[in-house]
Short mmCIF file of C-alpha atoms and ligand atoms in Angstrom, two decimals:
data_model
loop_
_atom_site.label_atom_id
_atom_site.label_comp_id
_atom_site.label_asym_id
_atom_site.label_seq_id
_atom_site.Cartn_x
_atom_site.Cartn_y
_atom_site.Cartn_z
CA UNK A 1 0.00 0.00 0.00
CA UNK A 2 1.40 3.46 -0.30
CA UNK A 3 2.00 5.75 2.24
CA UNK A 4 -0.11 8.15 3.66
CA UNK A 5 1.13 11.78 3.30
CA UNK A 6 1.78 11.92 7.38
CA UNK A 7 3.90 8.77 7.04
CA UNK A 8 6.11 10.49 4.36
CA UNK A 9 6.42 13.20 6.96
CA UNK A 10 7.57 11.07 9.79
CA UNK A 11 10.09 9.42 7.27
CA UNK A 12 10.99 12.83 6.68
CA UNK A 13 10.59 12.48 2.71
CA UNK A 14 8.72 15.73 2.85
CA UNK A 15 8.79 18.71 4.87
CA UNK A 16 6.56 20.04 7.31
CA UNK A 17 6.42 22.95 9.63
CA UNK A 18 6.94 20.91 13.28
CA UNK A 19 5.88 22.29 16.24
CA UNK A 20 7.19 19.41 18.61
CA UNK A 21 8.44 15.98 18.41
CA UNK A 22 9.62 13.04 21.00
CA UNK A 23 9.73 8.91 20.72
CA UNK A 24 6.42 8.65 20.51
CA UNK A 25 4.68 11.54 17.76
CA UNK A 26 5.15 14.37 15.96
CA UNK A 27 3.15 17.79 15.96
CA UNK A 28 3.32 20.03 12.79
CA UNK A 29 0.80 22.53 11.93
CA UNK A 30 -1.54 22.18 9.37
CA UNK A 31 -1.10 23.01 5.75
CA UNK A 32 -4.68 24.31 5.62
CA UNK A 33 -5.25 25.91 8.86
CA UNK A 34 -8.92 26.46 10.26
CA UNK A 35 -7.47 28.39 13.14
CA UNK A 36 -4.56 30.57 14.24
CA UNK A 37 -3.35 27.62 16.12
CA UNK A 38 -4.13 24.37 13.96
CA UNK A 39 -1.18 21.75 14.66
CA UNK A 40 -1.74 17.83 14.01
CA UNK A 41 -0.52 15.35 16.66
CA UNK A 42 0.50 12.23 14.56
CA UNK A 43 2.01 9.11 15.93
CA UNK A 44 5.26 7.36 14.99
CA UNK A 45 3.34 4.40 14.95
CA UNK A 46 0.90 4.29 12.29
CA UNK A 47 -3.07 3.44 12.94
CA UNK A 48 -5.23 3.94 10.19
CA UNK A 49 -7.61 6.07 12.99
CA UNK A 50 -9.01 5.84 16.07
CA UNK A 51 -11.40 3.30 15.71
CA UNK A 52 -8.78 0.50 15.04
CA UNK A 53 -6.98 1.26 17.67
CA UNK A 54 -6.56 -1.61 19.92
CA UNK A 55 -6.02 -2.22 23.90
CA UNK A 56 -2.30 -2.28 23.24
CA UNK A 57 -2.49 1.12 21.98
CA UNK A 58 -3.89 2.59 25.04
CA UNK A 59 -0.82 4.18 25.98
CA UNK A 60 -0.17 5.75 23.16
CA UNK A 61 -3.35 7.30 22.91
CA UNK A 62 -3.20 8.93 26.08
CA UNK A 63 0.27 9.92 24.76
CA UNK A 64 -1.07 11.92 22.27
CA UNK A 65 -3.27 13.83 24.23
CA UNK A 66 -1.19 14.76 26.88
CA UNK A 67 1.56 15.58 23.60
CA UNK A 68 -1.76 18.04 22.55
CA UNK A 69 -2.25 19.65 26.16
CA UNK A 70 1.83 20.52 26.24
CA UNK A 71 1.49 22.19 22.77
CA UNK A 72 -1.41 24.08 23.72
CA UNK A 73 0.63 25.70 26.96
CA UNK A 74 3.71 26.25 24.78
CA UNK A 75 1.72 27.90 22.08
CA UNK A 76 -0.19 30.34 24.40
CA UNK A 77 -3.49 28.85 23.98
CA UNK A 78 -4.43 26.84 27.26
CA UNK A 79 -5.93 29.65 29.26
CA UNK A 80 -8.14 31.07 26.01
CA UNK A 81 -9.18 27.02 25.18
CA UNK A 82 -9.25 24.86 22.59
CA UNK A 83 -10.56 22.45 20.89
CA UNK A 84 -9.14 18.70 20.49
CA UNK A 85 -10.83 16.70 17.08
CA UNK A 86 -10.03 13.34 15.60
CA UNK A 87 -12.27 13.02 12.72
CA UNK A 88 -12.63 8.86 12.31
CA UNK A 89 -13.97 7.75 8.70
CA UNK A 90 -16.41 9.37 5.95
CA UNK A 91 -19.04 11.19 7.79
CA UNK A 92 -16.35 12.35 10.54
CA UNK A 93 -14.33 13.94 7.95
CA UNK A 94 -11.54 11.98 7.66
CA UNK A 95 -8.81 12.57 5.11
CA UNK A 96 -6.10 11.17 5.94
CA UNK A 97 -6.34 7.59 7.21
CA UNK A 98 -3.67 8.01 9.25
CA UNK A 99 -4.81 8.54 13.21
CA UNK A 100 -4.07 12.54 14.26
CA UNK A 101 -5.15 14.64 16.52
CA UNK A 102 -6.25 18.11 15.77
CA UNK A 103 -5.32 20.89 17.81
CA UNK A 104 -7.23 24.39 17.73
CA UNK A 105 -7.40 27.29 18.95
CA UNK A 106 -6.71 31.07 19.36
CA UNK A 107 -10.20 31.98 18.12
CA UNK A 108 -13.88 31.50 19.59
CA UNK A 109 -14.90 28.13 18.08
CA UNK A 110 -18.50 27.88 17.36
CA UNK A 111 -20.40 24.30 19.28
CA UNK A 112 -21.57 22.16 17.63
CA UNK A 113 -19.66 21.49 14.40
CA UNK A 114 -20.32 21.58 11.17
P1 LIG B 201 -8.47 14.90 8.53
O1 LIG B 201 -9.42 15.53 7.55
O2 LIG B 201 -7.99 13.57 8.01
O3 LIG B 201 -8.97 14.83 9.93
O4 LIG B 201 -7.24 15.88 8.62
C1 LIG B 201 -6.20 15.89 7.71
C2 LIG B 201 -5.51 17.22 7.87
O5 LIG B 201 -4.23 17.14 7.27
C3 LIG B 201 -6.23 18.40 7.18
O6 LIG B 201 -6.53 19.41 8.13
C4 LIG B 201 -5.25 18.86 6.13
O7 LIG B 201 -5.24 20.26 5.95
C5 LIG B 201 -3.92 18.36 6.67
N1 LIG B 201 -2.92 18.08 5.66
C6 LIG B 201 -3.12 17.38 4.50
N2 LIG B 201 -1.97 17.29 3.81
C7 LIG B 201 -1.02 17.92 4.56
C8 LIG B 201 0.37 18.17 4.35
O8 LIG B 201 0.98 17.77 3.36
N3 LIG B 201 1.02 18.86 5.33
C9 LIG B 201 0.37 19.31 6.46
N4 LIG B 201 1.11 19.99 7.35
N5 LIG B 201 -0.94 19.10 6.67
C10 LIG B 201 -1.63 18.42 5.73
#
């Protein structure tokens, strides 16, 4: 199969603007933001999205929200708020079947979504 645009990232085969990185994910911001903070928490290890995520992957998970929290301190955003979305399959709005966490903020952000 080929790879998903956030796994050429990771493999560094093309660039993207990172806004953190450790053993576990990455954190970039997004190409297309829909906020003045948009930044996508993506896991080394690939999973196609949340909902195949397995028991062994609990860890991980957590991982990446904690990872979302951090960024949302270091980018000035954690007293204002934010919003955390994983969009899982068609009618979620997936794109990009590889499992990331959005990150927004640094704007009112209107409840519920579109
Ligand atoms: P999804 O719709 O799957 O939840 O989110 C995919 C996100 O990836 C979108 O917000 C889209 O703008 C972003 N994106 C797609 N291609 C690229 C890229 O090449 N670089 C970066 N930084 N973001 C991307």
């Amino acid at each position: 199969m080929s790879k998903t645009i956030f796994q050429k990232i990771i493999d560094r085969e093309i660039p993207a603007k990172l806004a953190h990185e450790d053993e576990h994910c990455i954190a970039i911001h997004d190409i297309n933001p829909q906020a003045p903070v948009h930044v996508l928490v993506i896991p080394r290890r690939p999973i196609a999205r949340v909902g195949e995520a397995k028991a062994s992957d609990a860890a991980l998970l957590g991982h990446l929200l904690l990872a979302a929290a951090d960024l949302a301190r270091k980018l000035g955003i954690a007293e204002s708020g934010y919003r955390l979305v994983i969009n899982n399959g068609r009618d979620g709005g997936e794109s990009v079947p590889y499992l990331h966490v959005h990150l927004l903020g640094k704007r009112p952000l209107a409840w519920p979504p579109g």
